[in-house]
Amino acid sequence: MGNGRAATSQMRQGFLSGLRDLSSFPCLQRTAEYEVAFLTDVEGNIGYFERWVQMSRILAYTGPDRKALTLTHPRAYFVYGGDVADRGDGGERLLRLLVGLKRDYPDRVSLLVGNRDLNKLRMTSELAPSDLARHHSMIPPIHWDISAPTLSQYLEEVAAARGGGATADDCDCAAERLRWM
C-alpha cells in the first residue's frame, strides 16, 4: 500500500514540475481576448462591494465621490448575477451604480435578476390595485414551484383555519396575498 502512495506522489510531482514550464503550452501564453468579472449576491452590502471593486481588475470608480463605475480596459466585461438589495443599507446606491455602468457599457455589462430581486418585482406587480381587483381564481400558479398552492387553494386553507363559515372570497385581501407570496 505504501508503494502505491509513493508512486502516486512521484507521478504528481512529475506532473506539477512539468506545469512549471509553460513554454510547451502556447495556448497559455496568449493574452486573453476578453476578461470577465462575475459578482453576485451583494444584497445591499455596499462596504463589501467597495472592497470588491478595489481588488477588481475589471471595475473601478470614476472619481473620488464614488458615484459612478467604469470598466478598466477595452477587453473588460462584467456580469452581475443578481440579488442587489435586501439585507444591507446600500441597496439603492448599488442599484444606481450598476444601472449607470450598464448604461455606459450596454454591450459589455450584463445584469441578471436574482430570486430576491424577482420577489421584489413580484410584490409591486401582484399587490398593485389592478391585480388585487382580479378574482383570486384568475391568478395563475407560480411556475417555478409546482408543489406550491395556487392563490385560491391558499385562501381556502386560510378560510378553513378561520372557521365560522369563512370563504376564500372573505379572506382575499392584500395581506393574505402577501403571505401567499
PDB file of C-alpha atoms in Angstrom:
ATOM      1  CA  MET A   1       0.000   0.000   0.000  1.00  0.00           C
ATOM      2  CA  GLY A   2       2.850   2.358   0.807  1.00  0.00           C
ATOM      3  CA  ASN A   3       4.433   1.755  -2.618  1.00  0.00           C
ATOM      4  CA  GLY A   4       1.200   2.801  -4.357  1.00  0.00           C
ATOM      5  CA  ARG A   5       1.120   6.057  -2.461  1.00  0.00           C
ATOM      6  CA  ALA A   6       4.787   6.738  -3.221  1.00  0.00           C
ATOM      7  CA  ALA A   7       4.242   6.065  -6.935  1.00  0.00           C
ATOM      8  CA  THR A   8       1.197   8.381  -6.962  1.00  0.00           C
ATOM      9  CA  SER A   9       3.179  11.068  -5.170  1.00  0.00           C
ATOM     10  CA  GLN A  10       6.054  10.771  -7.671  1.00  0.00           C
ATOM     11  CA  MET A  11       3.634  10.996 -10.608  1.00  0.00           C
ATOM     12  CA  ARG A  12       2.010  14.083  -9.094  1.00  0.00           C
ATOM     13  CA  GLN A  13       5.410  15.735  -8.535  1.00  0.00           C
ATOM     14  CA  GLY A  14       6.459  14.993 -12.114  1.00  0.00           C
ATOM     15  CA  PHE A  15       3.233  16.412 -13.483  1.00  0.00           C
ATOM     16  CA  LEU A  16       3.455  19.560 -11.390  1.00  0.00           C
ATOM     17  CA  SER A  17       7.099  20.172 -12.309  1.00  0.00           C
ATOM     18  CA  GLY A  18       6.094  19.866 -15.971  1.00  0.00           C
ATOM     19  CA  LEU A  19       3.457  22.554 -15.461  1.00  0.00           C
ATOM     20  CA  ARG A  20       6.017  24.992 -14.110  1.00  0.00           C
ATOM     21  CA  ASP A  21       7.497  25.297 -17.602  1.00  0.00           C
ATOM     22  CA  LEU A  22       4.586  26.715 -19.585  1.00  0.00           C
ATOM     23  CA  SER A  23       6.619  27.205 -22.767  1.00  0.00           C
ATOM     24  CA  SER A  24       5.310  23.866 -24.002  1.00  0.00           C
ATOM     25  CA  PHE A  25       1.720  25.221 -23.775  1.00  0.00           C
ATOM     26  CA  PRO A  26       1.399  28.007 -26.406  1.00  0.00           C
ATOM     27  CA  CYS A  27      -2.306  28.404 -25.675  1.00  0.00           C
ATOM     28  CA  LEU A  28      -1.461  29.539 -22.127  1.00  0.00           C
ATOM     29  CA  GLN A  29       0.938  32.212 -23.365  1.00  0.00           C
ATOM     30  CA  ARG A  30      -1.654  34.183 -25.338  1.00  0.00           C
ATOM     31  CA  THR A  31      -3.311  37.264 -23.963  1.00  0.00           C
ATOM     32  CA  ALA A  32      -6.956  36.569 -23.260  1.00  0.00           C
ATOM     33  CA  GLU A  33      -9.314  38.071 -25.789  1.00  0.00           C
ATOM     34  CA  TYR A  34     -11.739  39.039 -23.005  1.00  0.00           C
ATOM     35  CA  GLU A  35     -11.549  39.428 -19.266  1.00  0.00           C
ATOM     36  CA  VAL A  36     -14.798  38.800 -17.432  1.00  0.00           C
ATOM     37  CA  ALA A  37     -15.641  39.522 -13.815  1.00  0.00           C
ATOM     38  CA  PHE A  38     -18.676  37.988 -12.124  1.00  0.00           C
ATOM     39  CA  LEU A  39     -20.189  39.115  -8.852  1.00  0.00           C
ATOM     40  CA  THR A  40     -23.465  38.159  -7.221  1.00  0.00           C
ATOM     41  CA  ASP A  41     -25.486  38.341  -4.001  1.00  0.00           C
ATOM     42  CA  VAL A  42     -24.107  41.586  -2.574  1.00  0.00           C
ATOM     43  CA  GLU A  43     -27.584  42.169  -1.089  1.00  0.00           C
ATOM     44  CA  GLY A  44     -27.029  45.842  -0.342  1.00  0.00           C
ATOM     45  CA  ASN A  45     -23.714  45.413   1.473  1.00  0.00           C
ATOM     46  CA  ILE A  46     -22.035  48.452  -0.080  1.00  0.00           C
ATOM     47  CA  GLY A  47     -18.889  48.049   2.039  1.00  0.00           C
ATOM     48  CA  TYR A  48     -18.352  44.576   0.620  1.00  0.00           C
ATOM     49  CA  PHE A  49     -18.969  45.869  -2.904  1.00  0.00           C
ATOM     50  CA  GLU A  50     -16.486  48.724  -2.474  1.00  0.00           C
ATOM     51  CA  ARG A  51     -13.804  46.305  -1.249  1.00  0.00           C
ATOM     52  CA  TRP A  52     -14.530  44.026  -4.225  1.00  0.00           C
ATOM     53  CA  VAL A  53     -14.148  46.957  -6.647  1.00  0.00           C
ATOM     54  CA  GLN A  54     -10.819  47.909  -5.035  1.00  0.00           C
ATOM     55  CA  MET A  55      -9.490  44.396  -5.759  1.00  0.00           C
ATOM     56  CA  SER A  56     -11.058  44.123  -9.208  1.00  0.00           C
ATOM     57  CA  ARG A  57      -9.107  44.310 -12.457  1.00  0.00           C
ATOM     58  CA  ILE A  58     -12.373  44.953 -14.319  1.00  0.00           C
ATOM     59  CA  LEU A  59     -14.224  47.682 -12.388  1.00  0.00           C
ATOM     60  CA  ALA A  60     -13.092  50.966 -10.902  1.00  0.00           C
ATOM     61  CA  TYR A  61     -14.743  54.070  -9.523  1.00  0.00           C
ATOM     62  CA  THR A  62     -14.551  57.070 -11.850  1.00  0.00           C
ATOM     63  CA  GLY A  63     -13.926  59.702  -9.230  1.00  0.00           C
ATOM     64  CA  PRO A  64     -13.279  60.319  -5.549  1.00  0.00           C
ATOM     65  CA  ASP A  65     -17.008  60.669  -4.851  1.00  0.00           C
ATOM     66  CA  ARG A  66     -17.529  57.017  -5.903  1.00  0.00           C
ATOM     67  CA  LYS A  67     -20.802  57.841  -7.671  1.00  0.00           C
ATOM     68  CA  ALA A  68     -20.007  56.020 -10.912  1.00  0.00           C
ATOM     69  CA  LEU A  69     -18.193  52.929 -12.143  1.00  0.00           C
ATOM     70  CA  THR A  70     -16.152  52.272 -15.255  1.00  0.00           C
ATOM     71  CA  LEU A  71     -14.689  49.249 -16.973  1.00  0.00           C
ATOM     72  CA  THR A  72     -10.910  49.394 -16.692  1.00  0.00           C
ATOM     73  CA  HIS A  73      -9.911  48.346 -20.232  1.00  0.00           C
ATOM     74  CA  PRO A  74     -11.443  47.661 -23.678  1.00  0.00           C
ATOM     75  CA  ARG A  75     -11.456  43.866 -23.190  1.00  0.00           C
ATOM     76  CA  ALA A  76     -13.240  44.041 -19.819  1.00  0.00           C
ATOM     77  CA  TYR A  77     -16.714  42.604 -19.320  1.00  0.00           C
ATOM     78  CA  PHE A  78     -18.806  42.498 -16.161  1.00  0.00           C
ATOM     79  CA  VAL A  79     -21.695  40.227 -15.151  1.00  0.00           C
ATOM     80  CA  TYR A  80     -23.747  40.840 -12.014  1.00  0.00           C
ATOM     81  CA  GLY A  81     -25.590  37.676 -11.015  1.00  0.00           C
ATOM     82  CA  GLY A  82     -28.496  39.153  -9.075  1.00  0.00           C
ATOM     83  CA  ASP A  83     -29.679  39.897  -5.551  1.00  0.00           C
ATOM     84  CA  VAL A  84     -28.634  43.527  -5.469  1.00  0.00           C
ATOM     85  CA  ALA A  85     -30.577  44.713  -2.437  1.00  0.00           C
ATOM     86  CA  ASP A  86     -32.008  43.094   0.628  1.00  0.00           C
ATOM     87  CA  ARG A  87     -30.067  42.955   3.872  1.00  0.00           C
ATOM     88  CA  GLY A  88     -27.619  45.843   3.738  1.00  0.00           C
ATOM     89  CA  ASP A  89     -28.432  49.532   3.671  1.00  0.00           C
ATOM     90  CA  GLY A  90     -26.611  50.248   0.381  1.00  0.00           C
ATOM     91  CA  GLY A  91     -29.086  48.608  -1.979  1.00  0.00           C
ATOM     92  CA  GLU A  92     -30.286  51.782  -3.668  1.00  0.00           C
ATOM     93  CA  ARG A  93     -26.751  53.091  -4.146  1.00  0.00           C
ATOM     94  CA  LEU A  94     -25.618  49.748  -5.551  1.00  0.00           C
ATOM     95  CA  LEU A  95     -28.573  49.701  -7.960  1.00  0.00           C
ATOM     96  CA  ARG A  96     -27.684  53.184  -9.207  1.00  0.00           C
ATOM     97  CA  LEU A  97     -24.031  52.198  -9.702  1.00  0.00           C
ATOM     98  CA  LEU A  98     -24.881  49.029 -11.637  1.00  0.00           C
ATOM     99  CA  VAL A  99     -27.555  50.643 -13.810  1.00  0.00           C
ATOM    100  CA  GLY A 100     -25.183  53.528 -14.593  1.00  0.00           C
ATOM    101  CA  LEU A 101     -22.473  51.063 -15.585  1.00  0.00           C
ATOM    102  CA  LYS A 102     -24.931  49.197 -17.814  1.00  0.00           C
ATOM    103  CA  ARG A 103     -25.957  52.487 -19.482  1.00  0.00           C
ATOM    104  CA  ASP A 104     -22.323  53.363 -20.155  1.00  0.00           C
ATOM    105  CA  TYR A 105     -21.387  49.885 -21.437  1.00  0.00           C
ATOM    106  CA  PRO A 106     -24.586  48.253 -22.728  1.00  0.00           C
ATOM    107  CA  ASP A 107     -22.752  45.554 -24.706  1.00  0.00           C
ATOM    108  CA  ARG A 108     -20.167  44.733 -22.044  1.00  0.00           C
ATOM    109  CA  VAL A 109     -22.233  44.683 -18.848  1.00  0.00           C
ATOM    110  CA  SER A 110     -24.907  42.103 -18.058  1.00  0.00           C
ATOM    111  CA  LEU A 111     -27.236  42.443 -15.090  1.00  0.00           C
ATOM    112  CA  LEU A 112     -29.118  39.290 -14.131  1.00  0.00           C
ATOM    113  CA  VAL A 113     -32.153  39.148 -11.861  1.00  0.00           C
ATOM    114  CA  GLY A 114     -31.782  37.092  -8.707  1.00  0.00           C
ATOM    115  CA  ASN A 115     -34.518  35.465  -6.663  1.00  0.00           C
ATOM    116  CA  ARG A 116     -34.629  38.327  -4.154  1.00  0.00           C
ATOM    117  CA  ASP A 117     -34.830  40.881  -6.972  1.00  0.00           C
ATOM    118  CA  LEU A 118     -37.606  38.914  -8.638  1.00  0.00           C
ATOM    119  CA  ASN A 119     -39.585  38.683  -5.413  1.00  0.00           C
ATOM    120  CA  LYS A 120     -39.469  42.462  -5.018  1.00  0.00           C
ATOM    121  CA  LEU A 121     -40.661  42.946  -8.591  1.00  0.00           C
ATOM    122  CA  ARG A 122     -43.379  40.390  -7.974  1.00  0.00           C
ATOM    123  CA  MET A 123     -44.688  42.323  -4.967  1.00  0.00           C
ATOM    124  CA  THR A 124     -45.048  45.582  -6.872  1.00  0.00           C
ATOM    125  CA  SER A 125     -46.943  43.801  -9.610  1.00  0.00           C
ATOM    126  CA  GLU A 126     -49.176  41.438  -7.663  1.00  0.00           C
ATOM    127  CA  LEU A 127     -50.080  43.927  -4.936  1.00  0.00           C
ATOM    128  CA  ALA A 128     -50.983  46.680  -7.404  1.00  0.00           C
ATOM    129  CA  PRO A 129     -54.649  47.744  -7.223  1.00  0.00           C
ATOM    130  CA  SER A 130     -55.292  46.379 -10.724  1.00  0.00           C
ATOM    131  CA  ASP A 131     -54.061  42.907  -9.725  1.00  0.00           C
ATOM    132  CA  LEU A 132     -55.843  42.971  -6.369  1.00  0.00           C
ATOM    133  CA  ALA A 133     -59.067  43.655  -8.290  1.00  0.00           C
ATOM    134  CA  ARG A 134     -58.683  40.337 -10.132  1.00  0.00           C
ATOM    135  CA  HIS A 135     -60.565  37.438  -8.594  1.00  0.00           C
ATOM    136  CA  HIS A 136     -58.183  35.041  -6.842  1.00  0.00           C
ATOM    137  CA  SER A 137     -59.208  32.225  -9.175  1.00  0.00           C
ATOM    138  CA  MET A 138     -57.790  34.217 -12.107  1.00  0.00           C
ATOM    139  CA  ILE A 139     -54.281  34.386 -10.599  1.00  0.00           C
ATOM    140  CA  PRO A 140     -52.123  31.684 -12.230  1.00  0.00           C
ATOM    141  CA  PRO A 141     -49.991  29.315 -10.179  1.00  0.00           C
ATOM    142  CA  ILE A 142     -46.340  30.141  -9.758  1.00  0.00           C
ATOM    143  CA  HIS A 143     -44.364  28.327 -12.427  1.00  0.00           C
ATOM    144  CA  TRP A 144     -41.096  27.866 -10.516  1.00  0.00           C
ATOM    145  CA  ASP A 145     -42.574  25.695  -7.742  1.00  0.00           C
ATOM    146  CA  ILE A 146     -45.161  23.229  -8.987  1.00  0.00           C
ATOM    147  CA  SER A 147     -45.808  21.986  -5.444  1.00  0.00           C
ATOM    148  CA  ALA A 148     -46.843  25.443  -4.183  1.00  0.00           C
ATOM    149  CA  PRO A 149     -50.583  26.008  -3.737  1.00  0.00           C
ATOM    150  CA  THR A 150     -52.414  28.368  -6.048  1.00  0.00           C
ATOM    151  CA  LEU A 151     -53.753  31.568  -4.506  1.00  0.00           C
ATOM    152  CA  SER A 152     -57.255  30.071  -4.438  1.00  0.00           C
ATOM    153  CA  GLN A 153     -56.005  26.922  -2.681  1.00  0.00           C
ATOM    154  CA  TYR A 154     -54.113  29.039  -0.151  1.00  0.00           C
ATOM    155  CA  LEU A 155     -57.172  31.213   0.568  1.00  0.00           C
ATOM    156  CA  GLU A 156     -59.347  28.106   1.004  1.00  0.00           C
ATOM    157  CA  GLU A 157     -56.857  26.851   3.625  1.00  0.00           C
ATOM    158  CA  VAL A 158     -56.946  30.225   5.388  1.00  0.00           C
ATOM    159  CA  ALA A 159     -60.761  30.199   5.361  1.00  0.00           C
ATOM    160  CA  ALA A 160     -60.867  26.667   6.784  1.00  0.00           C
ATOM    161  CA  ALA A 161     -58.458  27.671   9.559  1.00  0.00           C
ATOM    162  CA  ARG A 162     -60.609  30.707  10.433  1.00  0.00           C
ATOM    163  CA  GLY A 163     -63.755  28.624  10.602  1.00  0.00           C
ATOM    164  CA  GLY A 164     -67.156  30.184  11.160  1.00  0.00           C
ATOM    165  CA  GLY A 165     -68.187  29.679   7.545  1.00  0.00           C
ATOM    166  CA  ALA A 166     -65.441  31.945   6.123  1.00  0.00           C
ATOM    167  CA  THR A 167     -64.841  31.527   2.400  1.00  0.00           C
ATOM    168  CA  ALA A 168     -61.811  32.083   0.199  1.00  0.00           C
ATOM    169  CA  ASP A 169     -63.501  35.254  -1.083  1.00  0.00           C
ATOM    170  CA  ASP A 170     -63.862  36.517   2.513  1.00  0.00           C
ATOM    171  CA  CYS A 171     -60.137  36.022   3.107  1.00  0.00           C
ATOM    172  CA  ASP A 172     -58.914  37.582  -0.154  1.00  0.00           C
ATOM    173  CA  CYS A 173     -57.028  40.781   0.753  1.00  0.00           C
ATOM    174  CA  ALA A 174     -53.617  42.339   0.157  1.00  0.00           C
ATOM    175  CA  ALA A 175     -52.246  40.971   3.441  1.00  0.00           C
ATOM    176  CA  GLU A 176     -53.208  37.382   2.587  1.00  0.00           C
ATOM    177  CA  ARG A 177     -51.871  37.701  -0.937  1.00  0.00           C
ATOM    178  CA  LEU A 178     -48.579  38.926   0.507  1.00  0.00           C
ATOM    179  CA  ARG A 179     -48.464  35.965   2.915  1.00  0.00           C
ATOM    180  CA  TRP A 180     -49.137  33.643  -0.024  1.00  0.00           C
ATOM    181  CA  MET A 181     -46.178  35.120  -1.926  1.00  0.00           C
TER     182      MET A 181
END
